[in-house]
Amino acid sequence: MTGKTPFEALSVETLATRLGSNEALTQRIGEDTSRWKVREVGDGNLNLVFIVEGGKGAAVVKQALPYVRLVGDSWPLPLKRSFFEYHALTRQEARAPGSVPAIYHFDETQALIIMEYLSPHIILRRALIEGRQLPNIARDIGLFMARTLFRGSDFSMVTKERKADLALFADNVELCDITENLVFSDPYFDAKLNRHTSPQLDALVAELRADRDLKVEAQRLKHLFAANAETLLHGDLHSGSIMVTDTETRMIDPEFAFYGPMAFDVGMLLANFWMAFFSQRGHEQSGKRDAMRAYLLDVTAQTWSVFRTEFSHLWRTERNGMLYQKSLFEDQGDRLGAEQALDHVLHQIWDDLLGFAGIEVHRRILGLAHNADFETIADEDLRATCEAKALKFGRHIAVNRRHIHSIDEVNNLAALIEQENRI
């Protein structure tokens, strides 16, 4: 296929015909298309995702659609989001090698990316629902966030290159608009596409929507998201955007990438661990999940610790950008001044990530796009019990974030709330 071919959505039936001459694909799976096996496995909200297997191997073909798949063609979206995903993946690989799938081919006109097939990896969210305690995720995700967020910022990048990158990703307008509305605003009023477990949560939802302090805080965070272009973010970093084995962790799906506040990725990610924690009571059909709950809280603490440690290391060794120049500190023998500045930066990330985490919990329970952590709990009363505790937790950390000083304090709060009204 060529870049001049008008866009046409692929299908299981047409993929081999249309991509049979694509050298990047045939090199990896074989040229004999009669031996190709094609499966469409996209279970996300936006795109088509195919696994293509041939005589030599397998690959993934991901194609954007001109609308939101979850809703249909009544909600159009530009195909250019695949352009931003491609560019984000290349930058993430450069800044955190081995953390994302290898990219074999990008076709901007057809809005498709051919990439590495990750096997036997599964989606992290599925693993957590199943009760798997993966040993490396805190280290791998903490390192990924520290390296990509630091190295994509004015702490590290040459100013000219960073501003050119900022201009490129600034055009990802429509996907930022989705975040700005679905995350920060829609959960707090009766938006058309909202849904929640009803009638069990109706009273609590009404209470949250009448909560002036919460709504003001949500809008302050929305302001921060929109106005603070600190670094290139993944933009949608959650347990459904991470693929894992017991020994390997890969981040996927950065089509929401844009320049925003460092704390956003960290807060969204930790929120998903906390939601997994609150959902565990709904997955105890085969036995109690006390050990899994303890594991999840430990993962949040370890992830934040690894992030802080690696970020601090990069601050001391790779701080070559225009911010907090070494000429003002270390070059004058003032190492303590550089450490004071580092403490300030990390403290701001901490405050902000708690806010983003709280809002993420709310939008995943009250908005359009829900988490399987809760959605797979068939008993609606039990699901609502789990969700209500998560909503209470999210409200507390969003509104009171400036008075929370450690990850242990947050995890102790989560444990206390989870224990409420236990049967």
Short mmCIF file of C-alpha atoms in Angstrom, two decimals:
data_model
loop_
_atom_site.label_atom_id
_atom_site.label_comp_id
_atom_site.label_asym_id
_atom_site.label_seq_id
_atom_site.Cartn_x
_atom_site.Cartn_y
_atom_site.Cartn_z
CA MET A 1 0.00 0.00 0.00
CA THR A 2 1.19 3.55 -0.57
CA GLY A 3 0.73 6.82 1.21
CA LYS A 4 -1.48 8.00 -1.67
CA THR A 5 -4.16 5.37 -1.07
CA PRO A 6 -7.27 6.92 0.53
CA PHE A 7 -7.88 5.81 4.08
CA GLU A 8 -9.76 2.57 4.43
CA ALA A 9 -10.28 0.64 7.64
CA LEU A 10 -8.67 -2.77 7.69
CA SER A 11 -10.58 -5.93 8.53
CA VAL A 12 -9.65 -9.52 9.31
CA GLU A 13 -10.68 -10.40 5.76
CA THR A 14 -8.78 -7.62 3.95
CA LEU A 15 -5.59 -7.23 5.95
CA ALA A 16 -3.54 -9.90 4.17
CA THR A 17 -4.49 -8.57 0.75
CA ARG A 18 -3.75 -4.98 1.61
CA LEU A 19 -0.53 -5.54 3.60
CA GLY A 20 0.78 -8.61 1.80
CA SER A 21 3.46 -6.59 0.04
CA ASN A 22 4.51 -4.57 3.08
CA GLU A 23 8.17 -5.45 3.50
CA ALA A 24 8.34 -4.49 7.16
CA LEU A 25 5.60 -6.98 7.88
CA THR A 26 6.61 -9.81 5.55
CA GLN A 27 10.19 -9.77 6.86
CA ARG A 28 8.89 -10.66 10.28
CA ILE A 29 6.01 -13.02 9.60
CA GLY A 30 6.71 -14.42 6.12
CA GLU A 31 5.68 -13.59 2.57
CA ASP A 32 3.17 -16.41 2.07
CA THR A 33 -0.10 -14.65 2.94
CA SER A 34 -2.00 -17.94 2.63
CA ARG A 35 -0.35 -18.92 5.92
CA TRP A 36 -1.23 -15.69 7.70
CA LYS A 37 -3.65 -15.87 10.58
CA VAL A 38 -5.31 -12.56 11.46
CA ARG A 39 -7.16 -11.79 14.70
CA GLU A 40 -8.76 -8.52 15.71
CA VAL A 41 -8.15 -8.09 19.43
CA GLY A 42 -8.81 -4.41 20.04
CA ASP A 43 -10.73 -4.08 23.28
CA GLY A 44 -9.97 -0.41 23.84
CA ASN A 45 -12.08 2.64 23.24
CA LEU A 46 -10.60 4.01 20.02
CA ASN A 47 -8.75 1.72 17.60
CA LEU A 48 -8.50 -1.49 15.59
CA VAL A 49 -5.75 -3.86 16.76
CA PHE A 50 -4.81 -6.98 14.80
CA ILE A 51 -2.43 -9.80 15.66
CA VAL A 52 -0.99 -11.19 12.42
CA GLU A 53 0.81 -14.53 12.55
CA GLY A 54 2.73 -16.11 9.68
CA GLY A 55 5.28 -18.79 8.99
CA LYS A 56 8.18 -16.79 10.46
CA GLY A 57 6.58 -15.03 13.39
CA ALA A 58 3.97 -12.50 14.42
CA ALA A 59 3.37 -8.75 14.53
CA VAL A 60 0.71 -6.29 15.62
CA VAL A 61 -1.05 -3.93 13.23
CA LYS A 62 -2.79 -1.03 14.95
CA GLN A 63 -5.02 1.31 12.96
CA ALA A 64 -6.85 4.41 14.09
CA LEU A 65 -10.48 4.89 13.13
CA PRO A 66 -12.03 8.25 12.22
CA TYR A 67 -14.29 8.07 15.27
CA VAL A 68 -14.37 6.91 18.89
CA ARG A 69 -14.86 3.17 18.65
CA LEU A 70 -16.54 2.98 22.06
CA VAL A 71 -19.26 5.40 20.96
CA GLY A 72 -19.43 5.08 17.16
CA ASP A 73 -19.29 7.45 14.20
CA SER A 74 -21.42 9.99 16.05
CA TRP A 75 -18.15 11.03 17.77
CA PRO A 76 -15.61 11.74 15.02
CA LEU A 77 -11.87 11.80 15.74
CA PRO A 78 -8.97 12.71 13.45
CA LEU A 79 -6.77 9.92 12.15
CA LYS A 80 -3.67 11.95 12.98
CA ARG A 81 -3.67 10.54 16.51
CA SER A 82 -1.66 7.61 15.12
CA PHE A 83 0.98 10.17 14.09
CA PHE A 84 1.32 11.30 17.70
CA GLU A 85 1.40 7.73 18.96
CA TYR A 86 4.19 6.86 16.54
CA HIS A 87 6.27 9.88 17.52
CA ALA A 88 5.67 9.30 21.21
CA LEU A 89 6.78 5.68 20.96
CA THR A 90 10.00 6.64 19.19
CA ARG A 91 10.81 9.19 21.88
CA GLN A 92 9.94 6.83 24.72
CA GLU A 93 12.21 4.16 23.25
CA ALA A 94 15.06 6.68 23.00
CA ARG A 95 14.55 7.94 26.55
CA ALA A 96 13.75 4.62 28.24
CA PRO A 97 15.16 1.88 25.96
CA GLY A 98 13.31 -1.43 25.97
CA SER A 99 10.19 -0.04 27.64
CA VAL A 100 7.88 0.05 24.59
CA PRO A 101 7.17 -2.26 21.63
CA ALA A 102 9.58 -2.03 18.70
CA ILE A 103 8.12 -0.11 15.75
CA TYR A 104 8.52 -1.68 12.30
CA HIS A 105 6.47 0.60 10.04
CA PHE A 106 4.27 3.70 10.14
CA ASP A 107 1.80 4.73 7.43
CA GLU A 108 0.43 8.18 8.17
CA THR A 109 -2.26 8.14 5.45
CA GLN A 110 -3.66 4.80 6.57
CA ALA A 111 -3.16 5.78 10.23
CA LEU A 112 -1.51 2.48 11.02
CA ILE A 113 1.52 1.29 12.93
CA ILE A 114 3.11 -2.14 12.54
CA MET A 115 4.85 -3.07 15.75
CA GLU A 116 6.29 -5.85 17.84
CA TYR A 117 3.91 -8.56 19.02
CA LEU A 118 4.42 -8.89 22.75
CA SER A 119 4.03 -12.52 23.83
CA PRO A 120 3.39 -14.08 26.33
CA HIS A 121 2.60 -10.64 27.78
CA ILE A 122 -0.88 -9.85 29.05
CA ILE A 123 -2.51 -6.54 30.00
CA LEU A 124 -1.48 -5.54 33.51
CA ARG A 125 -5.07 -4.82 34.55
CA ARG A 126 -6.08 -8.37 33.67
CA ALA A 127 -3.17 -9.76 35.68
CA LEU A 128 -4.17 -7.74 38.74
CA ILE A 129 -7.80 -8.83 38.44
CA GLU A 130 -6.58 -12.43 38.34
CA GLY A 131 -4.60 -11.82 41.53
CA ARG A 132 -1.12 -12.13 40.04
CA GLN A 133 1.69 -10.56 42.05
CA LEU A 134 4.22 -9.45 39.45
CA PRO A 135 7.65 -8.84 40.96
CA ASN A 136 9.06 -6.18 38.61
CA ILE A 137 6.28 -3.76 37.74
CA ALA A 138 7.09 -1.14 40.39
CA ARG A 139 10.73 -0.96 39.29
CA ASP A 140 9.99 -1.01 35.56
CA ILE A 141 7.17 1.54 35.61
CA GLY A 142 8.95 3.82 38.09
CA LEU A 143 12.04 3.88 35.88
CA PHE A 144 9.97 4.45 32.72
CA MET A 145 8.17 7.44 34.21
CA ALA A 146 11.29 9.03 35.68
CA ARG A 147 13.31 8.63 32.48
CA THR A 148 10.69 9.72 29.99
CA LEU A 149 9.39 12.62 32.06
CA PHE A 150 12.84 13.96 33.00
CA ARG A 151 14.44 13.47 29.60
CA GLY A 152 11.50 15.04 27.78
CA SER A 153 11.67 18.25 29.80
CA ASP A 154 13.59 21.50 30.05
CA PHE A 155 15.63 19.88 32.81
CA SER A 156 17.35 17.79 30.15
CA MET A 157 16.56 18.72 26.55
CA VAL A 158 18.20 21.32 24.36
CA THR A 159 15.75 24.23 24.38
CA LYS A 160 15.37 24.43 20.61
CA GLU A 161 14.60 20.72 20.30
CA ARG A 162 12.17 20.74 23.19
CA LYS A 163 10.23 23.70 21.80
CA ALA A 164 10.05 22.05 18.38
CA ASP A 165 8.69 18.92 20.06
CA LEU A 166 6.21 20.99 22.04
CA ALA A 167 4.94 22.54 18.82
CA LEU A 168 4.57 19.12 17.18
CA PHE A 169 2.56 17.56 20.00
CA ALA A 170 0.50 20.72 20.58
CA ASP A 171 -1.55 19.66 17.56
CA ASN A 172 -2.94 16.64 19.43
CA VAL A 173 -5.91 18.84 20.22
CA GLU A 174 -8.80 16.43 19.97
CA LEU A 175 -7.36 13.82 22.33
CA CYS A 176 -6.42 16.50 24.86
CA ASP A 177 -10.02 17.70 24.60
CA ILE A 178 -11.21 14.20 25.52
CA THR A 179 -9.05 14.24 28.65
CA GLU A 180 -9.99 17.80 29.56
CA ASN A 181 -13.69 16.98 29.49
CA LEU A 182 -13.99 13.28 30.35
CA VAL A 183 -11.48 13.39 33.20
CA PHE A 184 -11.82 16.81 34.79
CA SER A 185 -15.37 18.01 34.14
CA ASP A 186 -17.90 15.36 33.07
CA PRO A 187 -17.83 13.28 36.29
CA TYR A 188 -19.01 16.29 38.28
CA PHE A 189 -22.25 17.01 36.44
CA ASP A 190 -24.89 15.02 34.59
CA ALA A 191 -22.96 14.73 31.33
CA LYS A 192 -24.67 12.82 28.54
CA LEU A 193 -22.17 9.94 28.33
CA ASN A 194 -21.72 9.42 32.06
CA ARG A 195 -22.81 6.24 33.76
CA HIS A 196 -22.43 4.70 37.20
CA THR A 197 -23.70 1.78 39.23
CA SER A 198 -27.28 2.86 39.87
CA PRO A 199 -29.24 3.18 42.09
CA GLN A 200 -26.61 2.05 44.59
CA LEU A 201 -24.30 5.02 44.05
CA ASP A 202 -26.93 7.67 43.27
CA ALA A 203 -26.79 9.40 46.66
CA LEU A 204 -22.99 9.48 46.73
CA VAL A 205 -22.81 10.76 43.15
CA ALA A 206 -25.19 13.59 44.02
CA GLU A 207 -23.06 14.41 47.05
CA LEU A 208 -19.87 14.56 44.98
CA ARG A 209 -21.48 16.74 42.31
CA ALA A 210 -22.59 19.18 45.01
CA ASP A 211 -19.13 19.23 46.61
CA ARG A 212 -17.84 22.73 45.92
CA ASP A 213 -14.32 22.08 47.25
CA LEU A 214 -13.98 18.99 45.06
CA LYS A 215 -15.21 20.74 41.91
CA VAL A 216 -12.92 23.70 42.45
CA GLU A 217 -9.96 21.36 42.97
CA ALA A 218 -10.86 19.40 39.82
CA GLN A 219 -10.86 22.61 37.81
CA ARG A 220 -7.56 23.76 39.32
CA LEU A 221 -6.10 20.45 38.18
CA LYS A 222 -7.67 20.89 34.74
CA HIS A 223 -6.04 24.33 34.59
CA LEU A 224 -2.69 22.76 35.48
CA PHE A 225 -3.16 20.04 32.87
CA ALA A 226 -3.95 22.56 30.14
CA ALA A 227 -1.41 25.25 31.00
CA ASN A 228 1.71 23.58 32.41
CA ALA A 229 3.64 22.13 29.46
CA GLU A 230 6.51 20.65 31.49
CA THR A 231 7.32 17.49 29.59
CA LEU A 232 6.16 14.98 26.99
CA LEU A 233 3.61 12.76 28.71
CA HIS A 234 2.34 9.34 27.79
CA GLY A 235 -1.04 10.94 28.45
CA ASP A 236 -2.99 7.74 29.17
CA LEU A 237 -0.76 5.71 31.46
CA HIS A 238 -2.91 3.19 33.30
CA SER A 239 -2.98 -0.54 33.97
CA GLY A 240 -4.70 -1.13 30.63
CA SER A 241 -1.80 0.54 28.79
CA ILE A 242 0.87 -1.75 30.19
CA MET A 243 1.71 -5.30 29.12
CA VAL A 244 3.54 -7.65 31.45
CA THR A 245 5.13 -11.00 32.12
CA ASP A 246 6.74 -12.02 35.40
CA THR A 247 10.03 -10.59 34.10
CA GLU A 248 9.16 -7.83 31.63
CA THR A 249 7.02 -4.69 31.49
CA ARG A 250 6.18 -2.70 28.34
CA MET A 251 4.17 0.50 27.99
CA ILE A 252 1.78 0.79 25.02
CA ASP A 253 -0.83 3.11 23.49
CA PRO A 254 0.59 6.65 23.98
CA GLU A 255 -1.75 8.26 21.43
CA PHE A 256 -2.81 10.82 24.06
CA ALA A 257 0.80 12.07 24.24
CA PHE A 258 1.23 15.82 24.72
CA TYR A 259 3.26 18.29 26.74
CA GLY A 260 1.80 18.65 30.21
CA PRO A 261 2.59 18.47 33.94
CA MET A 262 4.98 15.75 35.06
CA ALA A 263 2.66 14.65 37.84
CA PHE A 264 -0.14 13.67 35.45
CA ASP A 265 1.32 10.37 34.28
CA VAL A 266 2.42 9.45 37.79
CA GLY A 267 -0.94 10.26 39.35
CA MET A 268 -2.97 8.44 36.70
CA LEU A 269 -0.80 5.35 37.07
CA LEU A 270 -0.90 5.21 40.86
CA ALA A 271 -4.67 5.79 40.80
CA ASN A 272 -5.06 2.58 38.84
CA PHE A 273 -3.14 0.63 41.48
CA TRP A 274 -5.36 2.12 44.18
CA MET A 275 -8.49 1.26 42.19
CA ALA A 276 -7.21 -2.30 41.80
CA PHE A 277 -6.76 -2.34 45.58
CA PHE A 278 -10.35 -1.27 46.25
CA SER A 279 -11.71 -3.75 43.70
CA GLN A 280 -10.15 -6.83 45.27
CA ARG A 281 -13.12 -7.57 47.53
CA GLY A 282 -15.14 -8.14 44.37
CA HIS A 283 -12.71 -10.81 43.14
CA GLU A 284 -12.62 -13.08 46.17
CA GLN A 285 -14.69 -15.91 44.72
CA SER A 286 -11.71 -18.27 45.05
CA GLY A 287 -10.50 -17.03 48.41
CA LYS A 288 -9.54 -13.93 50.34
CA ARG A 289 -7.31 -11.37 48.65
CA ASP A 290 -5.61 -9.91 51.73
CA ALA A 291 -2.14 -10.70 50.34
CA MET A 292 -3.07 -9.12 47.00
CA ARG A 293 -4.26 -5.97 48.73
CA ALA A 294 -0.99 -5.72 50.66
CA TYR A 295 0.93 -6.32 47.43
CA LEU A 296 -0.90 -3.51 45.61
CA LEU A 297 -0.20 -0.98 48.35
CA ASP A 298 3.43 -2.06 48.36
CA VAL A 299 3.57 -1.59 44.57
CA THR A 300 2.36 2.00 44.90
CA ALA A 301 5.01 2.72 47.52
CA GLN A 302 7.76 1.04 45.53
CA THR A 303 6.76 2.75 42.27
CA TRP A 304 6.93 6.18 43.90
CA SER A 305 10.23 5.31 45.58
CA VAL A 306 11.81 4.11 42.33
CA PHE A 307 10.53 7.19 40.53
CA ARG A 308 11.99 9.54 43.15
CA THR A 309 15.33 7.73 43.22
CA GLU A 310 15.77 7.62 39.45
CA PHE A 311 14.50 11.18 38.96
CA SER A 312 17.00 12.35 41.57
CA HIS A 313 19.81 10.43 39.85
CA LEU A 314 18.96 12.02 36.50
CA TRP A 315 18.78 15.45 38.17
CA ARG A 316 22.33 15.02 39.41
CA THR A 317 23.78 13.51 36.22
CA GLU A 318 21.72 14.73 33.23
CA ARG A 319 20.45 18.17 34.22
CA ASN A 320 21.71 19.92 31.11
CA GLY A 321 18.65 21.92 30.07
CA MET A 322 17.77 25.54 30.70
CA LEU A 323 16.16 24.99 34.12
CA TYR A 324 18.18 25.00 37.36
CA GLN A 325 21.46 25.16 35.41
CA LYS A 326 24.50 23.70 37.04
CA SER A 327 26.25 27.03 36.44
CA LEU A 328 24.06 28.43 39.23
CA PHE A 329 24.72 25.60 41.68
CA GLU A 330 27.28 22.80 41.28
CA ASP A 331 29.68 24.87 39.17
CA GLN A 332 29.80 27.34 42.06
CA GLY A 333 30.33 24.58 44.60
CA ASP A 334 26.71 24.80 45.78
CA ARG A 335 25.58 21.21 45.61
CA LEU A 336 23.16 21.79 48.48
CA GLY A 337 21.40 24.45 46.44
CA ALA A 338 20.78 21.95 43.66
CA GLU A 339 19.42 19.47 46.23
CA GLN A 340 17.11 22.13 47.64
CA ALA A 341 15.76 22.78 44.15
CA LEU A 342 15.31 19.04 43.59
CA ASP A 343 13.30 18.75 46.81
CA HIS A 344 11.07 21.59 45.63
CA VAL A 345 10.45 19.93 42.26
CA LEU A 346 9.68 16.53 43.78
CA HIS A 347 7.39 18.07 46.38
CA GLN A 348 5.38 19.80 43.65
CA ILE A 349 5.10 16.56 41.67
CA TRP A 350 3.90 14.81 44.85
CA ASP A 351 1.18 17.38 45.57
CA ASP A 352 -0.06 17.38 42.02
CA LEU A 353 0.00 13.62 41.47
CA LEU A 354 -2.35 13.12 44.42
CA GLY A 355 -4.82 15.49 42.82
CA PHE A 356 -4.63 13.82 39.44
CA ALA A 357 -4.97 10.41 41.08
CA GLY A 358 -8.12 11.38 42.95
CA ILE A 359 -9.75 12.78 39.83
CA GLU A 360 -8.79 9.69 37.82
CA VAL A 361 -10.53 7.46 40.37
CA HIS A 362 -13.70 9.51 40.02
CA ARG A 363 -13.80 9.58 36.26
CA ARG A 364 -13.28 5.81 35.99
CA ILE A 365 -16.35 5.19 38.15
CA LEU A 366 -18.62 8.09 37.17
CA GLY A 367 -17.66 8.95 33.58
CA LEU A 368 -17.71 7.27 30.18
CA ALA A 369 -14.66 4.95 30.24
CA HIS A 370 -14.75 2.54 33.18
CA ASN A 371 -12.16 0.10 34.54
CA ALA A 372 -12.55 -3.65 34.25
CA ASP A 373 -11.32 -3.83 37.86
CA PHE A 374 -14.82 -2.80 38.94
CA GLU A 375 -16.83 -3.62 35.83
CA THR A 376 -16.06 -7.34 36.03
CA ILE A 377 -17.66 -7.57 39.49
CA ALA A 378 -21.00 -9.11 38.55
CA ASP A 379 -22.76 -8.48 41.88
CA GLU A 380 -23.85 -4.86 41.53
CA ASP A 381 -24.23 -4.31 45.27
CA LEU A 382 -20.73 -5.61 45.89
CA ARG A 383 -19.38 -3.58 42.98
CA ALA A 384 -21.01 -0.42 44.33
CA THR A 385 -19.51 -1.07 47.77
CA CYS A 386 -16.03 -1.27 46.26
CA GLU A 387 -16.62 1.78 44.07
CA ALA A 388 -18.01 3.88 46.93
CA LYS A 389 -14.86 3.31 48.97
CA ALA A 390 -12.69 4.27 46.01
CA LEU A 391 -14.75 7.42 45.41
CA LYS A 392 -14.37 8.45 49.07
CA PHE A 393 -10.63 7.84 48.85
CA GLY A 394 -10.34 9.82 45.59
CA ARG A 395 -12.17 12.78 47.05
CA HIS A 396 -9.92 12.88 50.10
CA ILE A 397 -6.59 12.80 48.27
CA ALA A 398 -7.73 15.33 45.64
CA VAL A 399 -9.06 17.91 48.09
CA ASN A 400 -6.58 17.41 50.94
CA ARG A 401 -3.48 16.72 48.87
CA ARG A 402 -1.43 19.59 50.28
CA HIS A 403 -1.76 18.13 53.77
CA ILE A 404 -0.66 14.60 52.83
CA HIS A 405 3.07 14.14 53.19
CA SER A 406 3.95 10.54 52.35
CA ILE A 407 2.91 7.53 50.32
CA ASP A 408 2.55 5.57 53.56
CA GLU A 409 -0.02 8.09 54.75
CA VAL A 410 -2.02 7.58 51.55
CA ASN A 411 -1.81 3.81 51.76
CA ASN A 412 -2.86 3.83 55.42
CA LEU A 413 -5.90 5.89 54.43
CA ALA A 414 -6.75 3.42 51.68
CA ALA A 415 -6.46 0.51 54.09
CA LEU A 416 -8.71 2.22 56.65
CA ILE A 417 -11.38 3.04 54.08
CA GLU A 418 -11.25 -0.48 52.65
CA GLN A 419 -11.85 -1.94 56.11
CA GLU A 420 -15.01 0.09 56.68
CA ASN A 421 -18.16 -2.02 57.02
CA ARG A 422 -16.34 -5.24 56.23
CA ILE A 423 -18.54 -8.28 56.62
#
